[in-house]
mmCIF file of C-alpha atoms in Angstrom:
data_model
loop_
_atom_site.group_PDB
_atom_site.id
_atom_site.type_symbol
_atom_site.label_atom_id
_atom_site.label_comp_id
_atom_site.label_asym_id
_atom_site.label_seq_id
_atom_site.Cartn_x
_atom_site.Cartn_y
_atom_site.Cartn_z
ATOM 1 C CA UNK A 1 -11.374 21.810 -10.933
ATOM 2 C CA UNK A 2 -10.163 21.817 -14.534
ATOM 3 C CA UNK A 3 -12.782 20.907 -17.159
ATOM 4 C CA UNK A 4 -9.949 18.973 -19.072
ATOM 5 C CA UNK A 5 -10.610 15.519 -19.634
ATOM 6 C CA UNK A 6 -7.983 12.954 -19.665
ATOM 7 C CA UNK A 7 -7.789 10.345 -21.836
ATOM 8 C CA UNK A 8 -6.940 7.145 -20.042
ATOM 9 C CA UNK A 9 -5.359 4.140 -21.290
ATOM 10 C CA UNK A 10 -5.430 1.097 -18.977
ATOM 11 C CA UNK A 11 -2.795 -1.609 -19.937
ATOM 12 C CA UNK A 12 -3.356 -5.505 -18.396
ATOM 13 C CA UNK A 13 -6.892 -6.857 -17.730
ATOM 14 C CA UNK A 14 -6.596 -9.250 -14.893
ATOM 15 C CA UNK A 15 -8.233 -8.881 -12.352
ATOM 16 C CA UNK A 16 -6.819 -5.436 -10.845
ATOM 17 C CA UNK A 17 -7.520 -4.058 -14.331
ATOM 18 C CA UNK A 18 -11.242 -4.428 -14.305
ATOM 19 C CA UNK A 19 -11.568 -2.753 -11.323
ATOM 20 C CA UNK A 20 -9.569 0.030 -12.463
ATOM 21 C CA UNK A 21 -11.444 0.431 -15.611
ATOM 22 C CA UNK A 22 -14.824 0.226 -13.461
ATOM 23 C CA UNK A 23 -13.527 3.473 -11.455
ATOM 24 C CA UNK A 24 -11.909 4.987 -14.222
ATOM 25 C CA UNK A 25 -15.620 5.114 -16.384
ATOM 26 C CA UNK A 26 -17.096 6.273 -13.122
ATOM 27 C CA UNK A 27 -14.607 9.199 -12.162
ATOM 28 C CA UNK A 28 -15.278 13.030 -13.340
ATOM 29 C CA UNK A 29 -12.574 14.328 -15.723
ATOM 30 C CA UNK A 30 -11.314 10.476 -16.757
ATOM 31 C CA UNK A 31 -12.407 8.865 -19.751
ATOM 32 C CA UNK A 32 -11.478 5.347 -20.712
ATOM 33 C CA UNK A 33 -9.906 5.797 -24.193
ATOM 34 C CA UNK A 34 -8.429 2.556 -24.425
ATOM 35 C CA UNK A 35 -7.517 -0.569 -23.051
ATOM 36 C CA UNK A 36 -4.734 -3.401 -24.039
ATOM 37 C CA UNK A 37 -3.512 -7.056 -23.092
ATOM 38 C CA UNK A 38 -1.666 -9.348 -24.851
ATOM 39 C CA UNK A 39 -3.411 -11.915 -23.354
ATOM 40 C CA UNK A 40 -7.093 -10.557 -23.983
ATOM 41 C CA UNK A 41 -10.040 -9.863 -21.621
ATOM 42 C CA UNK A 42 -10.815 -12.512 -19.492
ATOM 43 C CA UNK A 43 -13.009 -10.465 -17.745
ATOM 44 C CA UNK A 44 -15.034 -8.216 -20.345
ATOM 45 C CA UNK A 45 -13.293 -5.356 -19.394
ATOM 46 C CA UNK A 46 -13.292 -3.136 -23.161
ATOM 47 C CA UNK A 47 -17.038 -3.759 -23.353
ATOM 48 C CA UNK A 48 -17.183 -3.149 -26.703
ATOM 49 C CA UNK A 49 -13.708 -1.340 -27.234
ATOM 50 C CA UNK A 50 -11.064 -3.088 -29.371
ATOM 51 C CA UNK A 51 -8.102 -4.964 -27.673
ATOM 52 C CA UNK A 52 -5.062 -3.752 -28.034
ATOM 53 C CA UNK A 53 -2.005 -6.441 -28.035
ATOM 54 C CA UNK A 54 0.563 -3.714 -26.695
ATOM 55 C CA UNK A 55 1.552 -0.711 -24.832
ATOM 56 C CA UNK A 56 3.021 0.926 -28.562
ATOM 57 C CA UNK A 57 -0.379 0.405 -29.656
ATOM 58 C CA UNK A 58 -1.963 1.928 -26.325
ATOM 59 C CA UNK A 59 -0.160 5.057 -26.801
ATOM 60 C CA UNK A 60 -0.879 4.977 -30.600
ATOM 61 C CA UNK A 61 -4.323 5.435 -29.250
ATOM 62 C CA UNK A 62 -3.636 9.376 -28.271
ATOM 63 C CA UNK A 63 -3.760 8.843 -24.249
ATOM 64 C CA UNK A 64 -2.686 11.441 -21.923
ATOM 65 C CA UNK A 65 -2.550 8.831 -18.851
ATOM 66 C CA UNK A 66 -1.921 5.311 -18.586
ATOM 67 C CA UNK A 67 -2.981 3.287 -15.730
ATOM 68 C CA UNK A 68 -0.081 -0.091 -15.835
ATOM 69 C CA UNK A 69 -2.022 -3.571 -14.508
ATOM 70 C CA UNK A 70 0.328 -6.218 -15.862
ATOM 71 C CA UNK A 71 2.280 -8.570 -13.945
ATOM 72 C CA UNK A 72 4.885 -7.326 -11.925
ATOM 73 C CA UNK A 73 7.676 -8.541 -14.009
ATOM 74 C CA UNK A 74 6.307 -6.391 -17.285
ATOM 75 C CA UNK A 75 6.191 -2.878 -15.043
ATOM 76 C CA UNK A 76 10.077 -1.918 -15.915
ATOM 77 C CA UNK A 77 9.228 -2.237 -19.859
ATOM 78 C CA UNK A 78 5.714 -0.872 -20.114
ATOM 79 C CA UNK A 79 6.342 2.007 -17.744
ATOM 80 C CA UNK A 80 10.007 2.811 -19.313
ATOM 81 C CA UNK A 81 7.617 2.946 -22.600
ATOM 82 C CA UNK A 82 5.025 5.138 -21.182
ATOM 83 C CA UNK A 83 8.003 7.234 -19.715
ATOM 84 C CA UNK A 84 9.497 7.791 -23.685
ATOM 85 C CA UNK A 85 6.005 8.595 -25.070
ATOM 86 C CA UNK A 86 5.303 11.303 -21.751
ATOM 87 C CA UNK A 87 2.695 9.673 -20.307
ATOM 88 C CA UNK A 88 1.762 10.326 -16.787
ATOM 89 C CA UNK A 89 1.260 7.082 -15.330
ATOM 90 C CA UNK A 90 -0.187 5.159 -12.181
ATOM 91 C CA UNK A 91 1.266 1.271 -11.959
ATOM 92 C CA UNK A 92 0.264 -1.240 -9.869
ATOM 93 C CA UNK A 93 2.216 -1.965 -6.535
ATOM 94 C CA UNK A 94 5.142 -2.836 -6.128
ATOM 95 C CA UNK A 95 6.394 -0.516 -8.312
ATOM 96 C CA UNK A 96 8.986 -3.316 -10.258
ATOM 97 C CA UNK A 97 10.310 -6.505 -9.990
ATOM 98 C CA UNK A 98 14.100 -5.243 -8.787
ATOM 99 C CA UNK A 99 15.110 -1.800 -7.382
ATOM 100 C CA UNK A 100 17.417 -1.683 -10.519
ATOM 101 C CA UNK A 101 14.402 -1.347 -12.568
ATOM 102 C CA UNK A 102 12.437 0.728 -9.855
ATOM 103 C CA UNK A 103 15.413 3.162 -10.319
ATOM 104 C CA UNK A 104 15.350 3.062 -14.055
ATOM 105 C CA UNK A 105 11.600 4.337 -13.880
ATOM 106 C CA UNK A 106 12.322 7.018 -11.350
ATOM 107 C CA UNK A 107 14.737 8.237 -13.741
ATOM 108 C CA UNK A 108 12.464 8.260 -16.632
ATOM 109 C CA UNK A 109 9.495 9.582 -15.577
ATOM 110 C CA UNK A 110 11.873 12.572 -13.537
ATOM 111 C CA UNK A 111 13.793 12.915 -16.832
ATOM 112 C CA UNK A 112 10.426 13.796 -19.142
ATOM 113 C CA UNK A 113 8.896 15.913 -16.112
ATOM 114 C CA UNK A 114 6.078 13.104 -15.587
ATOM 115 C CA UNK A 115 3.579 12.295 -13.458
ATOM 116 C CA UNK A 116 4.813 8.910 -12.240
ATOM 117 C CA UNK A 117 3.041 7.695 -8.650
ATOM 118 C CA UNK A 118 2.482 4.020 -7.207
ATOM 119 C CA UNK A 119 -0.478 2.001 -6.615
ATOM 120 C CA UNK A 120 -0.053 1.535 -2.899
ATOM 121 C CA UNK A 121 -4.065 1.690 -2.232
ATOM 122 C CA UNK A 122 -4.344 1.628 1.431
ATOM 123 C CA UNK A 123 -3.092 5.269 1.703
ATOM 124 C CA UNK A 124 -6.476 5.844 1.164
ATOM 125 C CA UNK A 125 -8.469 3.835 3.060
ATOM 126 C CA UNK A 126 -10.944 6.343 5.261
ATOM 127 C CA UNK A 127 -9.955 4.378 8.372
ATOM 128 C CA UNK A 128 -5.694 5.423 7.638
ATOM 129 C CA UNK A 129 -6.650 8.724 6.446
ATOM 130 C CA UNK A 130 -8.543 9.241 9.626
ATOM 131 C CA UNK A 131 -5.479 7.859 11.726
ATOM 132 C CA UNK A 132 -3.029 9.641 10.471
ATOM 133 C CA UNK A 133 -4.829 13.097 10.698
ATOM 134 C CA UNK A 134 -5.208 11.958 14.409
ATOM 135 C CA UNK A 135 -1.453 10.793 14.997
ATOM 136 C CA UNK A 136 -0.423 14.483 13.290
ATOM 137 C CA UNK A 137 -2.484 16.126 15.501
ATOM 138 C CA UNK A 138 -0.846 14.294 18.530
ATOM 139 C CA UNK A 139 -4.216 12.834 20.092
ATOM 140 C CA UNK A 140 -1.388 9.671 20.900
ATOM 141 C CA UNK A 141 1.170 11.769 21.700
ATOM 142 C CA UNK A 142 4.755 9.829 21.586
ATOM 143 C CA UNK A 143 3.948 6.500 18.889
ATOM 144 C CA UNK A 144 5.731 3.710 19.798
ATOM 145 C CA UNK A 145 4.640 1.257 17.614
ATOM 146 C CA UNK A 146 2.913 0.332 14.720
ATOM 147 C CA UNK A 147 2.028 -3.139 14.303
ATOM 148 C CA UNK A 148 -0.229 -4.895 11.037
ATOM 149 C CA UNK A 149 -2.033 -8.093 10.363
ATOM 150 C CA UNK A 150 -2.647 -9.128 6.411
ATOM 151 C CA UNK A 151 -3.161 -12.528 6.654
ATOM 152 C CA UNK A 152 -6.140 -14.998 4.199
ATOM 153 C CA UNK A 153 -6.731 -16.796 1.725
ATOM 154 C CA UNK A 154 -4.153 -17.423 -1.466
ATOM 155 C CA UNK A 155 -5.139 -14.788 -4.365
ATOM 156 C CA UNK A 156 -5.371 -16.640 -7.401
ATOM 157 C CA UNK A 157 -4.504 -13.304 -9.428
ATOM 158 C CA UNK A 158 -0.746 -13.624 -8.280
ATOM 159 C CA UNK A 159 1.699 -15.490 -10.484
ATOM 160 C CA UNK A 160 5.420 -13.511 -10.377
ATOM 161 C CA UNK A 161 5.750 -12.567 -6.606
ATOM 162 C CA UNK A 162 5.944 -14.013 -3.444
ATOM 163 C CA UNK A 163 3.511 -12.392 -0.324
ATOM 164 C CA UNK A 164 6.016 -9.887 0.585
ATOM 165 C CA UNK A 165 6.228 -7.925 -2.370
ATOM 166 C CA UNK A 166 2.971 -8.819 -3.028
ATOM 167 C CA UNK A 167 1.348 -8.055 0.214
ATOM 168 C CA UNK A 168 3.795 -6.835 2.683
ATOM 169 C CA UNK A 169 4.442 -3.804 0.479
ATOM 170 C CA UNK A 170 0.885 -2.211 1.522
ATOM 171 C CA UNK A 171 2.073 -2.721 5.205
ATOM 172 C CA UNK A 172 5.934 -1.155 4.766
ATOM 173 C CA UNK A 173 4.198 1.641 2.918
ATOM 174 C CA UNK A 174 1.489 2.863 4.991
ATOM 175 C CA UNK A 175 3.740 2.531 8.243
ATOM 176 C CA UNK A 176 5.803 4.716 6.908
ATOM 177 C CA UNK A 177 3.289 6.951 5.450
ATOM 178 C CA UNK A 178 1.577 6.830 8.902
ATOM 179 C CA UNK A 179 4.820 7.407 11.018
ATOM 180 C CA UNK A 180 6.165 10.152 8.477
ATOM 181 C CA UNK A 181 9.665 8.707 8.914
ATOM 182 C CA UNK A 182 11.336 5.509 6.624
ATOM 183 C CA UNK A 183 12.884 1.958 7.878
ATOM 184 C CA UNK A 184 15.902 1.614 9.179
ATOM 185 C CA UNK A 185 16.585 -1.303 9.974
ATOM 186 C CA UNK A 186 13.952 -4.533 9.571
ATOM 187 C CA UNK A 187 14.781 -8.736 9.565
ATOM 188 C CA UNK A 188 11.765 -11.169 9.551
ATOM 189 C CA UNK A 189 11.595 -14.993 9.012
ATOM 190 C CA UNK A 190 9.856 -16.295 6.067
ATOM 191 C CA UNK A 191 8.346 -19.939 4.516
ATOM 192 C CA UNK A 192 7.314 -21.720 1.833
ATOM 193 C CA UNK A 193 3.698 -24.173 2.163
ATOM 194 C CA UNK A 194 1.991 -23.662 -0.858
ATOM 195 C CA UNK A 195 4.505 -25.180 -2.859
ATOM 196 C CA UNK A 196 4.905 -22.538 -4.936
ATOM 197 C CA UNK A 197 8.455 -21.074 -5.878
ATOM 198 C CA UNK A 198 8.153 -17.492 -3.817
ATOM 199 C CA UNK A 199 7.119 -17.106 -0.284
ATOM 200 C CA UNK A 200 4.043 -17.214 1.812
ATOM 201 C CA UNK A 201 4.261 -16.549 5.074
ATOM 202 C CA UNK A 202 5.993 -13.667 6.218
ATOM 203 C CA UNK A 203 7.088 -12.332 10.209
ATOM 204 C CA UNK A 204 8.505 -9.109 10.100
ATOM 205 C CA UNK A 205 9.908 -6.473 12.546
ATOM 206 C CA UNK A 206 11.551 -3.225 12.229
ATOM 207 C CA UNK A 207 12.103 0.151 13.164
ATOM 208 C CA UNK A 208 11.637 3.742 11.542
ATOM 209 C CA UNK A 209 14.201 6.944 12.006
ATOM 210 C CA UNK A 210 12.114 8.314 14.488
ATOM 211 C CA UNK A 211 12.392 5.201 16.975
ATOM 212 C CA UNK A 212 9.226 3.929 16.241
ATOM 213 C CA UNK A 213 9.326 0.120 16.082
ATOM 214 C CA UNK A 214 7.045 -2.231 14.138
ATOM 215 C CA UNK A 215 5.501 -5.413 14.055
ATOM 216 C CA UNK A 216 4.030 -7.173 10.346
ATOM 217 C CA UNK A 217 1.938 -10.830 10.173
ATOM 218 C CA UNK A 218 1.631 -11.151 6.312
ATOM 219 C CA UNK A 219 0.341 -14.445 4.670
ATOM 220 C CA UNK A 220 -2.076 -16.068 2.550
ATOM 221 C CA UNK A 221 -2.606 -19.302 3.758
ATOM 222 C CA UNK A 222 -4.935 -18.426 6.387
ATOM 223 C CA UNK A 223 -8.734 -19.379 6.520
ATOM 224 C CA UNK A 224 -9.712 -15.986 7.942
ATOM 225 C CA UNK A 225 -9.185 -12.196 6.485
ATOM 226 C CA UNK A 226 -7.769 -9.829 8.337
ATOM 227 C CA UNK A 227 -6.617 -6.357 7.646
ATOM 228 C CA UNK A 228 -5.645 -4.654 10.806
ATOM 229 C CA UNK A 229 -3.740 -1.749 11.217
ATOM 230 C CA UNK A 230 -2.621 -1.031 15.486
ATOM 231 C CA UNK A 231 -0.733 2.050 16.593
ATOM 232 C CA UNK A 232 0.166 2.641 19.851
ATOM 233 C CA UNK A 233 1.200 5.463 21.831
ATOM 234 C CA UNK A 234 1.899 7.283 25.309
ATOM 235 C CA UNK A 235 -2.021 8.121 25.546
ATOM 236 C CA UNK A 236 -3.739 4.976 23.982
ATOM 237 C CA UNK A 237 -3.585 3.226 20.804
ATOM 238 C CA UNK A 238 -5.730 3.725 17.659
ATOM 239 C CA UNK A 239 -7.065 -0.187 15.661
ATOM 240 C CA UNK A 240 -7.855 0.039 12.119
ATOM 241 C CA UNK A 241 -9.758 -1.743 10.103
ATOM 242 C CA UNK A 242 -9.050 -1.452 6.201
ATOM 243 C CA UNK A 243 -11.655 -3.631 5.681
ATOM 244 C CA UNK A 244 -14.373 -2.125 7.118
ATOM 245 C CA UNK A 245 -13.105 0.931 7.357
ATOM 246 C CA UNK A 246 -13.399 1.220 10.999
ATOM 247 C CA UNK A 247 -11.644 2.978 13.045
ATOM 248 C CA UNK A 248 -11.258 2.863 17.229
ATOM 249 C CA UNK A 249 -9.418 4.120 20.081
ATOM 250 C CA UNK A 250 -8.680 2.620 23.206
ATOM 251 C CA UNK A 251 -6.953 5.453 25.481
ATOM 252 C CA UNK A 252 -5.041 4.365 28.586
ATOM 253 C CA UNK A 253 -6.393 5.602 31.480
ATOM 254 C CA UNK A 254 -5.502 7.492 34.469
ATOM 255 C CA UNK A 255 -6.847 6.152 37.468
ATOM 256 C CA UNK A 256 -5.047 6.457 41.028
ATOM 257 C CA UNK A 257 -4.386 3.666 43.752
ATOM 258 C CA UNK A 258 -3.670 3.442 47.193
ATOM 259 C CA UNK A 259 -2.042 -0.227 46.421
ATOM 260 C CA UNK A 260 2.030 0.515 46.448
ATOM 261 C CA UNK A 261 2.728 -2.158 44.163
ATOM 262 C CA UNK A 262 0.633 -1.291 41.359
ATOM 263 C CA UNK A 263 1.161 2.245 41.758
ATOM 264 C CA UNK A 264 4.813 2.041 41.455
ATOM 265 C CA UNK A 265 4.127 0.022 38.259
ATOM 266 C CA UNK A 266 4.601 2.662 35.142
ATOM 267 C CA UNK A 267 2.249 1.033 32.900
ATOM 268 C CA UNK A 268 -1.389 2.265 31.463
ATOM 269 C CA UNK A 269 -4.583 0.622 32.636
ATOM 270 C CA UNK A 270 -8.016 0.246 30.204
ATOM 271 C CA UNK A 271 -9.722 3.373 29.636
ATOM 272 C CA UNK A 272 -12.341 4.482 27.563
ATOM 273 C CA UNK A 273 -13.229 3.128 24.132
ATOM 274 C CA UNK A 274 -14.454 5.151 20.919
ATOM 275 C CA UNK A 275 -15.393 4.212 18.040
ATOM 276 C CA UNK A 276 -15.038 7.107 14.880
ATOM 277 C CA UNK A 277 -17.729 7.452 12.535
ATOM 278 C CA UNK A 278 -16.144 7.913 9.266
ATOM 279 C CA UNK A 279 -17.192 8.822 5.397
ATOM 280 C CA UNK A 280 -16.582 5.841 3.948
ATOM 281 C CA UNK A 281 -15.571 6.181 -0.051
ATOM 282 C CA UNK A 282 -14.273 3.547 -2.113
ATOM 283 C CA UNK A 283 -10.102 3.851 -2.038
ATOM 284 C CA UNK A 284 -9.412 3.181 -5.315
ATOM 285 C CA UNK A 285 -11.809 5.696 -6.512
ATOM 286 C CA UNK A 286 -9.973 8.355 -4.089
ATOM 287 C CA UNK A 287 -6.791 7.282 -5.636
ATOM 288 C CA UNK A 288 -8.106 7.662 -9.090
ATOM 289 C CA UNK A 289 -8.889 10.987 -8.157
ATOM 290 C CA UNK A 290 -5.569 11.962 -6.821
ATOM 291 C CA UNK A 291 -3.604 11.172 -9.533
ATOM 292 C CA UNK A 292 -6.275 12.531 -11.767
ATOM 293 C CA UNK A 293 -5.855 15.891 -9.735
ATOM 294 C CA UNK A 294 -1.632 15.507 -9.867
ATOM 295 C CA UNK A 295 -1.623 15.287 -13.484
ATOM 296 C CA UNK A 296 -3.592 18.598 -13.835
ATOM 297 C CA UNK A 297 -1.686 20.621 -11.019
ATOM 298 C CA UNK A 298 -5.311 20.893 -8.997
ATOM 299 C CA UNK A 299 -3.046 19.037 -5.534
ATOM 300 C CA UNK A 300 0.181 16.624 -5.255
ATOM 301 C CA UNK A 301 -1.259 14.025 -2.988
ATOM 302 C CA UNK A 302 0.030 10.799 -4.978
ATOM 303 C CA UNK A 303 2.224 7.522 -3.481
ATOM 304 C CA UNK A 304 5.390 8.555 -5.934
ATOM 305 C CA UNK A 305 7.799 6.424 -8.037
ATOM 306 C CA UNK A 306 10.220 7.479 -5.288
ATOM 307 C CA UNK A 307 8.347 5.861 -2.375
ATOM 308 C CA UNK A 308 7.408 3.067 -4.040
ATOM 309 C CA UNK A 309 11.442 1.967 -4.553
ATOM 310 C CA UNK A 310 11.371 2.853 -0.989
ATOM 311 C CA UNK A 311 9.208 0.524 -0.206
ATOM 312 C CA UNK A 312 10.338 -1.659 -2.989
ATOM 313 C CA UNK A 313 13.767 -1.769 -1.311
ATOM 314 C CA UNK A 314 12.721 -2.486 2.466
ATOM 315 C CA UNK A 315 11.152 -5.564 0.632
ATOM 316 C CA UNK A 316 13.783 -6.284 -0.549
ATOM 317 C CA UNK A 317 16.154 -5.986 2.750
ATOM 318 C CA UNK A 318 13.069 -8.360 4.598
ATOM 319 C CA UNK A 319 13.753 -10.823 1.985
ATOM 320 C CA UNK A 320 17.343 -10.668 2.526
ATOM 321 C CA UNK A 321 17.390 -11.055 6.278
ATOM 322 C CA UNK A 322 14.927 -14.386 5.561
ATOM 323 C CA UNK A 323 17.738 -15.612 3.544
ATOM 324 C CA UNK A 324 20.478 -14.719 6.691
ATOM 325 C CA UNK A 325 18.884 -16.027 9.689
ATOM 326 C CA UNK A 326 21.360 -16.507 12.855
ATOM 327 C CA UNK A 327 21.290 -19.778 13.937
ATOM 328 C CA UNK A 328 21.335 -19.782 18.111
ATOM 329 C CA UNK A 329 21.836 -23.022 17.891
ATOM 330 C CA UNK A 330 25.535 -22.165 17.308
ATOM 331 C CA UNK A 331 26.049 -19.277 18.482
#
């Protein structure tokens, strides 16, 4: 790889941005030039560095990169900024607070000839990498559904979304991702318990171009967290774990019966379990490393501005349905 080393700016020091500056200082080729919030570091992230109060400022610094933490409300401005000054830049999921603005930062960053790419992390958990390595190379054959589970506890980071653009975005973007094919068509039911303005709760179905259909649970109002990724197939079905990074498959087995009525039946019957051992490396630090990689023409394996307002949009339409529900009541 290139010797070049980019100089990184990291803009919003919450609680996503100390973690990014923690992988940035730790990644080869990436050096943490500078760092900015307009509402300080709560969290010691500059260590010594000066705070910057804005993103002119940050790219008054001399960056070649930006990494974009702020609230999701802020991406449209500081990334149309970013865009103007040609800086290649990674923001945080989801990639803006309306697909007007998404669209308006597609065109920017495609207008200067910029990196521009999404943080949709769980592309690179270990456990999805490994799945959809094994779904390419047709160890399920035919998919016929992917199904997710994001569900715990209420993140105190969150301020300016509800769970589905919050959450549910990592789900509609590594189904996708996984299934190599978009939405189209989704509805899901949504509520409100925390008492906050957005929602919390989310039940979601869909289905991709290819036929596959899918299933999401997304909350944060549960005791419990869970991070489950379940794809099933003609020969089995593959469970993820994103948080452990574990990955198993449960194939269907083939066993023959002299009992008419259950061989007649065309289903699958339990069949051997296996459990993958897999490299396990930090995702954010792989994702660091991608875009690192994209900006220097080394590979092109980034989440891009244009996926995330994919994804962005499919939130969107979820929300929508929530808003439409049929009422059988009258029907």
């Amino acid at each position: 790889m290139s010797v070049t080393e980019l100089r990184v700016g990291l803009i919003g020091l919450g609680m996503m941005g100390r973690h990014h500056a923690r992988v940035i200082r730790e990644v080869d080729g990436l050096t943490l030039a500078a760092v900015a919030d307009a509402a300080g570091d709560p969290h010691g992230v500059a260590d010594g560095m000066p705070v910057l109060g804005s993103v002119a400022e940050l790219i008054d610094a001399g960056i070649d990169t930006a990494v974009c933490t702020v609230p999701t409300g802020m991406h449209e401005e500081v990334g149309l900024a970013l865009a103007d000054a040609g800086i290649h830049t990674l923001i945080e999921k989801p990639i803006a607070h309306s697909i007007e603005a998404g669209n308006r930062l597609v065109e920017a960053f495609t207008a200067n000839g910029l990196i521009g790419a999404v943080g949709h992390i769980e592309r690179y958990n270990p456990a999805l990498q490994s799945l959809r390595e094994r779904m390419a190379a047709g160890e399920l054959d035919d998919i016929y559904q992917i199904a997710t589970r994001r569900q715990g506890p209420f993140p105190a980071r969150i301020a300016d979304v509800g769970v589905v653009k919050d959450l549910a975005t990592h789900d509609i973007d590594l189904t996708a991702w996984l299934a190599k094919s978009e939405y189209t068509s989704v509805a899901a039911q949504v509520t409100t318990r925390s008492g906050r303005a957005h929602e919390d709760m989310v039940a979601a179905t869909g289905r991709l171009a290819n036929g596959t259909i899918t299933n999401h649970l997304v909350n944060w109002l549960s005791p419990m967290k869970e991070r489950v990724t379940v794809v099933t197939g003609e020969k089995g079905a593959f469970v993820a774990d994103t948080l452990t990074a574990d990955l198993t498959f449960y194939a269907n087995a083939v066993i023959s019966t002299e009992w008419e009525s259950v061989a007649n039946f065309r289903g699958v019957a339990e069949g051997d379990v296996t459990r993958f051992a897999i490299q396990k490396r930090e995702p954010l630090r792989v994702e660091h490393e991608k875009f690192r990689d994209a900006v220097l023409g080394v590979s092109y394996d980034v989440v891009t501005l244009q996926e995330g307002l994919n994804t962005l949009r499919t939130a969107e339409d979820l929300l929508l349905t929530a808003r439409q529900p049929v009422d059988m009541r009258s029907a």
